[in-house]
Tab-separated table of C-alpha atoms in Angstrom:
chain	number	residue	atom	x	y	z
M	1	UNK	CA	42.573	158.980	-15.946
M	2	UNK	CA	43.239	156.692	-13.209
M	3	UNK	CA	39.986	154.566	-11.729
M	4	UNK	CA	40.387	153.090	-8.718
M	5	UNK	CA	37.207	150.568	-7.337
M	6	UNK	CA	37.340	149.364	-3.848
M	7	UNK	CA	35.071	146.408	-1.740
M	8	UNK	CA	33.451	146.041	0.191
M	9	UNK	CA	32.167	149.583	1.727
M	10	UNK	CA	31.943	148.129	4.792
M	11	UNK	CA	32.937	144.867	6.394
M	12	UNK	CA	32.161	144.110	10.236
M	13	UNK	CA	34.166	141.545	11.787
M	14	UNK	CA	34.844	139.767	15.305
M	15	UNK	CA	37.813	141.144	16.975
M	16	UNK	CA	40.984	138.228	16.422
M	17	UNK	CA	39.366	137.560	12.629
M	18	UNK	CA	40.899	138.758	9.563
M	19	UNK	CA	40.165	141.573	7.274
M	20	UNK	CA	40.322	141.457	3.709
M	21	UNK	CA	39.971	144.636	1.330
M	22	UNK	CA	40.257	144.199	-2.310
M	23	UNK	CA	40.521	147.255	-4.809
M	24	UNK	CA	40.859	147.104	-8.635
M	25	UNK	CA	42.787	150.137	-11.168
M	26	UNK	CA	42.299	150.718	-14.403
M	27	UNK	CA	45.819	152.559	-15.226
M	28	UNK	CA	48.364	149.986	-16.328
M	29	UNK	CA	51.029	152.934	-15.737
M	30	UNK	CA	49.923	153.131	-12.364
M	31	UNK	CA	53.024	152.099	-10.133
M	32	UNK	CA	52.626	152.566	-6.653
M	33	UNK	CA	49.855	151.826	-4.318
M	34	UNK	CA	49.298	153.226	-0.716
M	35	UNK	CA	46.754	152.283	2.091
M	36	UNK	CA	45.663	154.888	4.470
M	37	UNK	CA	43.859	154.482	7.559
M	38	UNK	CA	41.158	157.351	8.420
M	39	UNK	CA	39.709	157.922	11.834
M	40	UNK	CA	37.227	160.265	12.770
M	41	UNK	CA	38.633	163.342	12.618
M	42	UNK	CA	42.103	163.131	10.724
M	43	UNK	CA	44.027	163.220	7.614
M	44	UNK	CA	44.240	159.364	6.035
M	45	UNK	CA	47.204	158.028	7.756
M	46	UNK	CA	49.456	155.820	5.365
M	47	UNK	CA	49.821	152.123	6.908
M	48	UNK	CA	51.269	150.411	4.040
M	49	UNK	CA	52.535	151.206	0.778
M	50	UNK	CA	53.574	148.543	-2.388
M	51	UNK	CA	55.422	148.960	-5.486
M	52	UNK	CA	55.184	147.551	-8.553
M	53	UNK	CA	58.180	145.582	-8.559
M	54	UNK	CA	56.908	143.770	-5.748
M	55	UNK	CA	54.180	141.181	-5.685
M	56	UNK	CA	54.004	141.166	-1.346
M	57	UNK	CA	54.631	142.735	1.479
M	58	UNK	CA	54.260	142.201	5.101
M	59	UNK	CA	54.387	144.637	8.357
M	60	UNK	CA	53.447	142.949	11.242
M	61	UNK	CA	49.244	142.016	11.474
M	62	UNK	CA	49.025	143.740	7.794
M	63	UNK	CA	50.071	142.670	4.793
M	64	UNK	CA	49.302	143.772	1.072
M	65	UNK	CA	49.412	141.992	-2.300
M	66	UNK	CA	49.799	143.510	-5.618
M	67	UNK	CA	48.411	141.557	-8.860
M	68	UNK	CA	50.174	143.920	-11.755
M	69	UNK	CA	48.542	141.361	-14.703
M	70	UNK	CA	44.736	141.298	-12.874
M	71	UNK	CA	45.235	144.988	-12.109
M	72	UNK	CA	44.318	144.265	-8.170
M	73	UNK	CA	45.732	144.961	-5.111
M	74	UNK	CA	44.526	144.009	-1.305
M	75	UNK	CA	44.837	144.478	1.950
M	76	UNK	CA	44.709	142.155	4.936
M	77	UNK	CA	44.336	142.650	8.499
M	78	UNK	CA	44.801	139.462	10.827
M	79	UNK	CA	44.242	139.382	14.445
M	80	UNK	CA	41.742	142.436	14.251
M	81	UNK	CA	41.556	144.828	17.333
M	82	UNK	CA	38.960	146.999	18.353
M	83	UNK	CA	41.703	150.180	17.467
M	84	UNK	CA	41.572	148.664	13.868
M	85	UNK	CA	38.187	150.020	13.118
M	86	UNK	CA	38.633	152.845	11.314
M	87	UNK	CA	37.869	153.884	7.091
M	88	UNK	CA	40.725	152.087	5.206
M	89	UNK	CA	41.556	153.676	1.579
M	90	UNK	CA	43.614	152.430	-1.385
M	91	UNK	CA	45.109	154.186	-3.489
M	92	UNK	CA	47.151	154.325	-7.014
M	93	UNK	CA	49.752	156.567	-8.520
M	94	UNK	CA	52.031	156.938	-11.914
M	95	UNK	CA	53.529	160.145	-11.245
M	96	UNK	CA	52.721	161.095	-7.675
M	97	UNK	CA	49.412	162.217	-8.007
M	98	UNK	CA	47.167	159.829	-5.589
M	99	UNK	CA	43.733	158.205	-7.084
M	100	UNK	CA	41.703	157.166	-4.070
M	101	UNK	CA	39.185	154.206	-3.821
M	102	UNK	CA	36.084	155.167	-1.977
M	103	UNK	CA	36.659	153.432	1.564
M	104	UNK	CA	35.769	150.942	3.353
M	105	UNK	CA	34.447	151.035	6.937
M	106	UNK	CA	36.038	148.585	9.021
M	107	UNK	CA	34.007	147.289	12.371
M	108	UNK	CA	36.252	145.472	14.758
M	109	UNK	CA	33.276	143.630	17.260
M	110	UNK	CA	34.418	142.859	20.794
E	1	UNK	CA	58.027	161.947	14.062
E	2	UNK	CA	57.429	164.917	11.224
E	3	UNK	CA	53.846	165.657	10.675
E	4	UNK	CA	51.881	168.014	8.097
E	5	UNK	CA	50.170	170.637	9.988
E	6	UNK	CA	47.362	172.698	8.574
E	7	UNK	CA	45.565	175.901	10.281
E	8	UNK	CA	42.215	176.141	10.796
E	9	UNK	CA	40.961	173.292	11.402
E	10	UNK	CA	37.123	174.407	10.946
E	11	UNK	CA	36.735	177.598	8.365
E	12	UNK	CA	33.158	178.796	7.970
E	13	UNK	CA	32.609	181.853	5.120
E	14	UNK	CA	29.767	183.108	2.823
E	15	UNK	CA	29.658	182.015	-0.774
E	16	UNK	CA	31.690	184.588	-2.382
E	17	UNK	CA	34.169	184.991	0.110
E	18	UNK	CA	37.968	183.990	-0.464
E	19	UNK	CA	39.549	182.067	1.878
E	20	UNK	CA	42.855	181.054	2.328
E	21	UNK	CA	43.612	177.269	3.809
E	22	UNK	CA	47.613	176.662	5.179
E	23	UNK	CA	49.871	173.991	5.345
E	24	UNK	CA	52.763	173.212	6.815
E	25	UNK	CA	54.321	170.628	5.044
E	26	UNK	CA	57.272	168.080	6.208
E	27	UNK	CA	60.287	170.230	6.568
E	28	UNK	CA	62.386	167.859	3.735
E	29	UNK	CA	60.264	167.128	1.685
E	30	UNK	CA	59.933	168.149	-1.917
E	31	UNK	CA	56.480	167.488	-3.383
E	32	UNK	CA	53.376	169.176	-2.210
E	33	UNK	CA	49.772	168.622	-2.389
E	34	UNK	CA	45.886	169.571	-2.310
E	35	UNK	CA	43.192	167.340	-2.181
E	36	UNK	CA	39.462	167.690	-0.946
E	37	UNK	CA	37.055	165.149	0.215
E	38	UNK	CA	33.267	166.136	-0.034
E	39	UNK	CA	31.202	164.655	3.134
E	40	UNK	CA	30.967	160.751	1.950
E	41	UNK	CA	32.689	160.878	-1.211
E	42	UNK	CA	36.165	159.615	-2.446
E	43	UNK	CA	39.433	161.846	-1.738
E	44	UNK	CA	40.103	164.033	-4.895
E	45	UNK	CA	43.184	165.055	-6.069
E	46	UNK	CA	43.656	169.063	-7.002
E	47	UNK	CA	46.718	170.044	-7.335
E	48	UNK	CA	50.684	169.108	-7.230
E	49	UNK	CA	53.719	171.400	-6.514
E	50	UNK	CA	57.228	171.081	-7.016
E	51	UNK	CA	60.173	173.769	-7.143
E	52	UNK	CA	57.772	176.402	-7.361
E	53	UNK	CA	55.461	175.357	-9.906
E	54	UNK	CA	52.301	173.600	-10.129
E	55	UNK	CA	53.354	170.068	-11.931
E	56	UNK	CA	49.655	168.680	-11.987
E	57	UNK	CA	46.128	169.966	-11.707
E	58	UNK	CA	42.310	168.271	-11.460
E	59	UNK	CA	39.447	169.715	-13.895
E	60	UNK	CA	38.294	170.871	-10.445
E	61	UNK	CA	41.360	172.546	-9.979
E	62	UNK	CA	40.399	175.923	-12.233
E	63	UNK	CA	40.571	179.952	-12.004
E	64	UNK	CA	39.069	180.215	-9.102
E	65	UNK	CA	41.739	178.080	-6.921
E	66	UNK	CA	45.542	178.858	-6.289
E	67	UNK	CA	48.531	177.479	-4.837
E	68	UNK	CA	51.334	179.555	-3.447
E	69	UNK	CA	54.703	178.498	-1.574
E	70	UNK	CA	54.948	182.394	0.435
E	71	UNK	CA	58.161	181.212	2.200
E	72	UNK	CA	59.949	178.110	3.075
E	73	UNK	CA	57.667	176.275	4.970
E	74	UNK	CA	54.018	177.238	4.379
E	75	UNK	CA	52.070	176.028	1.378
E	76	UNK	CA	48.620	177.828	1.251
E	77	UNK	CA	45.332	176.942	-0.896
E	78	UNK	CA	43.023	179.692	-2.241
E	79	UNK	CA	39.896	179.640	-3.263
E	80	UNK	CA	39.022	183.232	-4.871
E	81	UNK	CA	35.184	183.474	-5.140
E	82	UNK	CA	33.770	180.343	-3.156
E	83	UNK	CA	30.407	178.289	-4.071
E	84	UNK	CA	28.636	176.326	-1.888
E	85	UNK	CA	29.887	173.405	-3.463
E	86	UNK	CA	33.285	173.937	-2.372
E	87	UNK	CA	32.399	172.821	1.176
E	88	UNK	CA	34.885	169.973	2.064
E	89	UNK	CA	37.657	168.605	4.033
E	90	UNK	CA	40.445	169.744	2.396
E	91	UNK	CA	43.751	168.118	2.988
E	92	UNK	CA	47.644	168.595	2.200
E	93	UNK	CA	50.045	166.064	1.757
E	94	UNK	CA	54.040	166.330	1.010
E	95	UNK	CA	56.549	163.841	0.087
E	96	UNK	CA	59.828	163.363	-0.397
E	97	UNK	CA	58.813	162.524	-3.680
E	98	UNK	CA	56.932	159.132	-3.449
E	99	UNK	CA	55.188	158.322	0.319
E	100	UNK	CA	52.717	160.956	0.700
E	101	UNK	CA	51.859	162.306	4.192
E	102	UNK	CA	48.842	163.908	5.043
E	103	UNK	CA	47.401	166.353	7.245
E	104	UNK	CA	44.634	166.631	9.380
E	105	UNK	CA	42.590	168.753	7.228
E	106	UNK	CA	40.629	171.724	6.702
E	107	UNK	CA	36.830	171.771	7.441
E	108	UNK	CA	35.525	174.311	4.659
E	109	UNK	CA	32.287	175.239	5.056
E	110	UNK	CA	30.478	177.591	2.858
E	111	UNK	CA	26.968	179.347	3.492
């Protein structure tokens, strides 16, 4: 089945900096990867979401990039804000069912 | 905006108890889902539904869980007999089919 490895499990950074997570499948079928955003609390909230025909995509501060050949995908924050901290998941599917990464634990510092 | 909705929030029963977990997914949407995250662990998937049927299940999906669609709008987990391992945050998604939507979740504890 589908292995999905994400890094770091927790980054801390000064608020106006930029985040980077990185995550890594193993399914070559895999063709659609989702981040969600977790706070404390709630369901994983989707932020951004990539396709396999697509090497880039951009929605305002967050962008993700998709790396079909290396098997990698990652996300970036820029201009962090305190209301970005949160636990940020990636995620891969072939045929709808979601394979999570474990999470990483963003700290936006003032 | 169209949200998942799932009732209770916080369900406390003894090990060997069934207990029933409900969802309300997005009111177009096709696909439906079950997955459970134990306390600092990844989010597992358990199960997928589509016109009535279970299209995909986990190993940890076995005889003691269930999925039912009782009418058109609630989607309800069961677990028959449950361990104290099945204490989790359980969570449904839907979709239209791709972009998944989640829930809030279902605090299951079991004593």
């Amino acid at each position: 089945g589908e292995n999905v490895e994400q890094h770091p499990s927790t980054l801390s950074v000064q608020e106006g900096d930029s985040a980077v997570i990185k995550c890594t499948y193993s399914d070559s079928a895999s063709n659609y990867f989702p981040w969600y955003k977790q706070e404390l609390g709630k369901g994983p909230q989707l932020i951004i979401d990539i396709r396999s025909n697509v090497g880039e995509k951009k929605d305002q501060r967050i962008a993700v990039t998709l790396n079909k050949t290396a098997k990698h995908f990652s996300l970036h924050i820029t201009e962090t804000q305190p209301e970005d901290s949160a636990v940020y998941f990636c995620a891969a599917s072939s045929h709808y069912k979601l394979s999570f990464g474990a999470g990483t634990t963003v700290t936006v510092r003032a | 905006e169209p949200e998942v909705t799932q009732t209770p929030s916080h369900q406390v029963t003894q090990m060997g108890q069934e207990v029933i977990l409900r969802c309300v997914p997005i009111s177009n949407h096709l696909y439906f889902y079950w997955y459970r995250q134990i306390l600092g662990q990844k989010v597992e998937f358990l199960v997928s539904f589509y016109n009535n049927e279970i299209s995909e299940k986990s190993e940890i999906f076995d005889d003691q869980f269930s999925v039912e669609r009782p009418d058109g709008s609630n989607f309800t987990l069961k677990i028959r007999s449950t361990k104290l391992e099945d204490s989790a945050m359980y969570f449904c998604a839907s979709s239209p089919p791709d972009t998944q939507y989640f829930g809030p979740g279902t605090r299951l504890t079991v004593l």
